[in-house]
Structures are given as structure tokens and as C-alpha cells.
Amino acid sequence: MEVTVKGIPVCYMENGDGEYALVLQGWGTSIALYTPIIDTLAEKYHVIAPDLPGFGETPEPPEPWGVDEYTDLVLEFCEKLGITECMLFAHSFGGRITLKLMARKDPRLTVKKLVLTGAAGIRHEPSEQAKKKAKAYQRGKKLLSTAPMRALFPNALENLRLKHGSADYKAASPMMRQVLVRTVNEDLSPLLPECDAETLLIWGRDDDAVPLGDGQRMEKEMPAAALVTIDNAGHFAFVDQQYLFLRVLAAFIGLSL
């Protein structure tokens, strides 16, 4: 299904009946990856799961968005579909949007219950090695940005960016790389106390994208959060240990699988 929001045709999946549940995806994924989550939630809820701009079937934003712009889109998306209350499931990048949503207390949308898994938003101080790498990158960038070097080596600057970028950065389009830089550099940890809905945190113990320590901090600083850790699972715990993950999710929303 599709609805136009902010001039962007937003594709979304819909399943189930009852009160609304909203699913917000992780960076670089298609919402189809979350089909087992959607199907489980649909046993109790009317599930709406959009592909956010730049992911899955939805086109990229017209300019490099930050978390605030994605939050604006989610609010307008819900408004267009008549969603005023919901439970919310968010993974990774979707966690950043969720933290913004909860802190805004926007009267258009009330979140009654939350499930966060591998949720991003806490910015970490870089290690000394990372700082040295960043300084080397800045020196190289300054040199390769000069007119003579750009004329002699037109691809060198982009090759340098790719060499120093993360896997997500390398896989992204030029537009989404700018989005990634904007979003990952914003520290949302001061917003954790504002996330006051009943919250289930589900973390893969081996998550190397958003470490377990972030989930533990969220449990401490969110007023009504509880953390469940899943062994032998990483950033996509709902894929690595699908059966166990879905049982935990079902128990939280009052289902018996």
C-alpha cells in the first residue's frame, strides 16, 4: 500500500485488526524483513509498517534528512492514516525516531507501549584509535579537496570516504550517506528519561552495531523499561533467534504462541 507524505510516496504493509501497532525499521532494511514481527503483532493489533524514505520501496528524501525530519514524517504518516494511539515496535534506526517521538509529546500521537530492539541513539566517545583514524581522514580530505588534486584524481576523495566509512556508509547511496552522517552524529541519550511508556527492550547479547551496554543504559534511564537479553544473537536478534524473540514479544503483548 502507499500514501504520499511530504511529497514522498511512502510504501507500507498492513495486517490485522484492533488497536494500532506501528513498526519502524532499522537502517538500510526493507520492511519485508519484519514480516514475522508484523504477523505476530497482527494477532492482536492492526499493524502498520512503513518503509521509511530511502529504505525498501520508498524513495529517498529530497535532501539529507536528520532524525527530526524522519520524526516529522512519521507523525504526518500516522495523521494521514488516522492513527492517534498505538503500540510501537522499533529496531535500530527506528529507535532514534522513537526517542524523538517520545520526547516531543506531540498531541497527534500517543504511544501506549513500546518494544525496542537494538535501538540506536546513544552516541559513544570514540576510542583513541578512532580519533587518530579520523584525524588522518581529515588531513587526506583537506588535501584531496584542493582544485589541483580534484582535477588530477577526480575519484580519490570518494575512494577515501569509502575506505574510512562504515559498512552502512559504503552500502548507501550518496544521498543516504549524508543522511547517515547527520543521524549518527546526534546524541539522543538525554531523551531517555522522556521515554516513559511501558517498554520492553530486547537485545542480542552479541550485538556489535548497538552494544548490549546501550540496552542496559536504556533500562536504567527509561522510567518503565525492562531488558531481555537473547544469547547467540546479534543486531538482528529477531532473525538470529526468531522463535525465542517472538515468544518474548508475544508474552509482552499478552499473546500465547
Short mmCIF file of C-alpha atoms in Angstrom, two decimals:
data_model
loop_
_atom_site.label_atom_id
_atom_site.label_comp_id
_atom_site.label_asym_id
_atom_site.label_seq_id
_atom_site.Cartn_x
_atom_site.Cartn_y
_atom_site.Cartn_z
CA MET A 1 0.00 0.00 0.00
CA GLU A 2 1.07 3.61 -0.49
CA VAL A 3 0.32 7.08 0.84
CA THR A 4 2.02 10.36 -0.07
CA VAL A 5 3.62 12.21 2.85
CA LYS A 6 5.76 15.34 2.43
CA GLY A 7 5.60 14.72 -1.33
CA ILE A 8 7.09 11.22 -0.95
CA PRO A 9 5.11 8.08 -1.87
CA VAL A 10 5.55 6.05 1.32
CA CYS A 11 5.00 2.31 0.86
CA TYR A 12 3.73 0.34 3.82
CA MET A 13 2.50 -3.06 4.93
CA GLU A 14 -0.79 -3.50 6.78
CA ASN A 15 -2.09 -6.52 8.66
CA GLY A 16 -4.54 -7.39 11.45
CA ASP A 17 -7.37 -5.67 13.28
CA GLY A 18 -7.84 -3.89 16.59
CA GLU A 19 -5.82 -1.08 18.13
CA TYR A 20 -2.93 0.20 16.06
CA ALA A 21 0.67 -1.02 16.21
CA LEU A 22 3.39 0.84 14.33
CA VAL A 23 6.63 -0.84 13.19
CA LEU A 24 9.72 1.30 12.48
CA GLN A 25 12.58 -0.42 10.70
CA GLY A 26 16.34 -0.40 11.06
CA TRP A 27 18.82 1.35 8.79
CA GLY A 28 19.06 0.02 5.24
CA THR A 29 16.38 -2.64 5.61
CA SER A 30 13.14 -3.34 3.81
CA ILE A 31 10.05 -3.57 5.98
CA ALA A 32 9.51 -7.04 4.48
CA LEU A 33 12.32 -8.26 6.74
CA TYR A 34 9.99 -7.66 9.69
CA THR A 35 7.17 -9.87 8.39
CA PRO A 36 7.42 -12.34 11.33
CA ILE A 37 7.18 -9.38 13.74
CA ILE A 38 4.25 -7.92 11.82
CA ASP A 39 2.43 -11.25 11.70
CA THR A 40 2.86 -11.77 15.45
CA LEU A 41 1.66 -8.28 16.31
CA ALA A 42 -1.28 -8.74 13.92
CA GLU A 43 -2.65 -11.47 16.20
CA LYS A 44 -3.71 -8.62 18.47
CA TYR A 45 -3.20 -5.31 16.65
CA HIS A 46 -3.90 -3.51 13.41
CA VAL A 47 -0.29 -3.28 12.25
CA ILE A 48 1.03 -0.50 10.04
CA ALA A 49 4.66 -0.85 8.91
CA PRO A 50 6.10 1.79 6.56
CA ASP A 51 9.26 1.71 4.52
CA LEU A 52 10.87 4.96 5.62
CA PRO A 53 12.26 7.29 2.92
CA GLY A 54 15.42 5.80 1.43
CA PHE A 55 14.64 2.25 2.55
CA GLY A 56 12.82 -0.62 0.89
CA GLU A 57 10.25 0.52 -1.67
CA THR A 58 10.06 4.17 -0.56
CA PRO A 59 12.14 6.77 -2.46
CA GLU A 60 14.88 8.75 -0.79
CA PRO A 61 14.16 12.10 0.88
CA PRO A 62 14.68 15.15 -1.34
CA GLU A 63 17.56 16.37 0.82
CA PRO A 64 19.75 14.98 3.62
CA TRP A 65 17.31 14.47 6.48
CA GLY A 66 18.12 14.17 10.15
CA VAL A 67 16.17 12.34 12.84
CA ASP A 68 13.83 15.31 13.26
CA GLU A 69 12.71 15.19 9.64
CA TYR A 70 12.05 11.44 9.85
CA THR A 71 10.09 12.04 13.04
CA ASP A 72 8.03 14.69 11.29
CA LEU A 73 7.27 12.25 8.50
CA VAL A 74 6.16 9.51 10.90
CA LEU A 75 3.80 11.91 12.66
CA GLU A 76 2.30 13.10 9.38
CA PHE A 77 2.09 9.49 8.12
CA CYS A 78 0.11 8.49 11.21
CA GLU A 79 -2.08 11.55 10.90
CA LYS A 80 -2.94 10.69 7.30
CA LEU A 81 -3.88 7.14 8.27
CA GLY A 82 -5.90 8.25 11.28
CA ILE A 83 -3.54 6.74 13.87
CA THR A 84 -3.79 8.72 17.12
CA GLU A 85 -2.78 5.95 19.58
CA CYS A 86 -0.56 2.93 19.07
CA MET A 87 1.90 0.49 20.48
CA LEU A 88 5.25 0.87 18.78
CA PHE A 89 7.94 -1.62 17.74
CA ALA A 90 11.26 -0.17 16.62
CA HIS A 91 14.60 -1.61 15.57
CA SER A 92 17.95 0.17 15.30
CA PHE A 93 17.44 3.43 13.34
CA GLY A 94 13.74 3.23 14.20
CA GLY A 95 14.82 3.60 17.82
CA ARG A 96 16.25 7.05 17.09
CA ILE A 97 12.89 8.17 15.71
CA THR A 98 11.11 6.64 18.68
CA LEU A 99 13.22 8.57 21.18
CA LYS A 100 12.38 11.81 19.36
CA LEU A 101 8.69 10.91 19.23
CA MET A 102 8.53 10.15 22.93
CA ALA A 103 10.36 13.34 23.88
CA ARG A 104 8.15 15.58 21.77
CA LYS A 105 4.88 14.53 23.46
CA ASP A 106 3.11 15.53 20.25
CA PRO A 107 -0.67 15.53 20.84
CA ARG A 108 -1.25 13.93 17.45
CA LEU A 109 0.16 10.56 18.55
CA THR A 110 0.10 8.75 21.90
CA VAL A 111 2.40 5.74 22.28
CA LYS A 112 0.90 3.38 24.85
CA LYS A 113 3.52 0.63 24.83
CA LEU A 114 7.00 0.19 23.34
CA VAL A 115 9.25 -2.60 22.13
CA LEU A 116 12.79 -1.57 21.23
CA THR A 117 15.40 -3.97 19.87
CA GLY A 118 18.97 -2.99 19.06
CA ALA A 119 17.75 0.60 19.31
CA ALA A 120 20.24 3.26 18.27
CA GLY A 121 20.52 6.77 19.68
CA ILE A 122 23.31 6.74 22.27
CA ARG A 123 26.46 8.33 20.88
CA HIS A 124 29.75 6.97 22.19
CA GLU A 125 33.02 8.79 22.71
CA PRO A 126 35.41 7.49 20.02
CA SER A 127 38.45 5.48 21.06
CA GLU A 128 41.95 6.89 20.70
CA GLN A 129 42.48 4.70 17.65
CA ALA A 130 39.28 6.01 16.10
CA LYS A 131 40.34 9.59 16.83
CA LYS A 132 43.68 9.02 15.08
CA LYS A 133 41.89 7.48 12.11
CA ALA A 134 39.52 10.46 11.95
CA LYS A 135 42.42 12.93 12.02
CA ALA A 136 44.16 11.05 9.20
CA TYR A 137 40.93 11.14 7.21
CA GLN A 138 40.54 14.91 7.72
CA ARG A 139 44.12 15.51 6.57
CA GLY A 140 43.56 13.40 3.47
CA LYS A 141 40.21 15.06 2.79
CA LYS A 142 41.76 18.54 3.01
CA LEU A 143 44.50 17.58 0.57
CA LEU A 144 42.25 15.82 -1.94
CA SER A 145 39.66 18.63 -1.86
CA THR A 146 42.03 21.14 -3.44
CA ALA A 147 41.32 22.05 -7.06
CA PRO A 148 44.58 20.62 -8.50
CA MET A 149 44.15 17.27 -6.73
CA ARG A 150 40.47 17.03 -7.75
CA ALA A 151 41.48 17.68 -11.35
CA LEU A 152 44.28 15.11 -11.30
CA PHE A 153 42.46 12.47 -9.21
CA PRO A 154 38.68 13.02 -9.55
CA ASN A 155 37.74 9.80 -7.74
CA ALA A 156 40.29 9.97 -4.94
CA LEU A 157 38.15 11.86 -2.43
CA GLU A 158 35.22 9.47 -2.78
CA ASN A 159 37.58 6.48 -2.53
CA LEU A 160 38.98 7.95 0.70
CA ARG A 161 35.46 8.34 2.10
CA LEU A 162 34.63 4.74 1.25
CA LYS A 163 37.86 3.49 2.81
CA HIS A 164 37.07 5.21 6.12
CA GLY A 165 33.31 4.66 6.09
CA SER A 166 31.28 2.01 7.90
CA ALA A 167 29.59 -0.89 6.12
CA ASP A 168 26.31 1.07 6.19
CA TYR A 169 28.04 4.08 4.69
CA LYS A 170 29.62 2.04 1.90
CA ALA A 171 26.33 0.38 1.03
CA ALA A 172 24.33 3.64 0.96
CA SER A 173 23.66 5.96 -1.95
CA PRO A 174 25.28 9.42 -1.97
CA MET A 175 22.10 10.97 -0.53
CA MET A 176 21.67 8.35 2.19
CA ARG A 177 25.33 8.68 3.16
CA GLN A 178 24.63 12.30 4.03
CA VAL A 179 21.55 11.21 5.98
CA LEU A 180 23.63 8.64 7.86
CA VAL A 181 26.26 11.20 8.83
CA ARG A 182 23.58 13.58 10.12
CA THR A 183 21.74 10.98 12.13
CA VAL A 184 24.61 9.07 13.77
CA ASN A 185 26.27 12.25 15.00
CA GLU A 186 23.27 13.27 17.11
CA ASP A 187 23.35 12.02 20.69
CA LEU A 188 19.82 11.22 21.85
CA SER A 189 20.75 9.84 25.26
CA PRO A 190 19.42 12.97 27.09
CA LEU A 191 15.96 11.97 25.80
CA LEU A 192 15.91 8.57 27.54
CA PRO A 193 14.04 9.80 30.66
CA GLU A 194 11.31 11.18 28.38
CA CYS A 195 10.58 7.68 27.09
CA ASP A 196 8.02 6.96 29.80
CA ALA A 197 5.73 4.37 28.18
CA GLU A 198 5.87 0.75 29.36
CA THR A 199 8.88 -0.51 27.41
CA LEU A 200 10.33 -3.90 26.58
CA LEU A 201 13.97 -3.85 25.47
CA ILE A 202 15.12 -6.96 23.59
CA TRP A 203 18.84 -7.18 22.84
CA GLY A 204 21.09 -9.72 21.18
CA ARG A 205 23.98 -10.36 23.55
CA ASP A 206 26.40 -10.28 20.60
CA ASP A 207 25.08 -7.08 19.00
CA ASP A 208 28.15 -5.37 17.50
CA ALA A 209 26.23 -2.47 15.95
CA VAL A 210 24.42 -1.23 19.06
CA PRO A 211 26.10 -2.88 22.05
CA LEU A 212 24.24 -4.51 24.90
CA GLY A 213 25.52 -1.76 27.18
CA ASP A 214 23.21 0.67 25.37
CA GLY A 215 20.23 -1.52 26.22
CA GLN A 216 21.36 -1.71 29.83
CA ARG A 217 21.64 2.08 29.99
CA MET A 218 18.18 2.45 28.48
CA GLU A 219 16.78 0.10 31.10
CA LYS A 220 18.27 2.28 33.84
CA GLU A 221 17.27 5.67 32.44
CA MET A 222 13.85 4.96 30.96
CA PRO A 223 11.19 5.15 33.70
CA ALA A 224 9.29 1.97 32.79
CA ALA A 225 11.72 -0.25 30.87
CA ALA A 226 12.77 -3.89 31.28
CA LEU A 227 15.54 -5.60 29.35
CA VAL A 228 15.56 -9.14 27.95
CA THR A 229 18.88 -10.40 26.57
CA ILE A 230 18.99 -13.17 23.95
CA ASP A 231 22.08 -15.34 23.71
CA ASN A 232 23.65 -16.28 20.38
CA ALA A 233 22.03 -13.30 18.69
CA GLY A 234 23.34 -10.04 17.28
CA HIS A 235 21.88 -6.83 15.94
CA PHE A 236 19.11 -8.73 14.16
CA ALA A 237 18.09 -10.84 17.13
CA PHE A 238 14.63 -11.36 15.64
CA VAL A 239 16.34 -13.17 12.74
CA ASP A 240 19.12 -14.94 14.65
CA GLN A 241 16.79 -16.34 17.32
CA GLN A 242 13.38 -15.84 15.74
CA TYR A 243 11.39 -18.37 17.76
CA LEU A 244 12.62 -17.12 21.13
CA PHE A 245 12.32 -13.48 20.10
CA LEU A 246 8.71 -13.90 19.02
CA ARG A 247 7.83 -15.72 22.24
CA VAL A 248 9.22 -12.83 24.28
CA LEU A 249 7.35 -10.32 22.13
CA ALA A 250 4.11 -12.29 22.36
CA ALA A 251 4.34 -12.54 26.15
CA PHE A 252 4.78 -8.78 26.41
CA ILE A 253 1.65 -8.03 24.38
CA GLY A 254 -0.41 -10.77 26.06
CA LEU A 255 -0.37 -13.50 23.41
CA SER A 256 0.36 -17.20 23.83
CA LEU A 257 2.38 -18.75 20.99
#
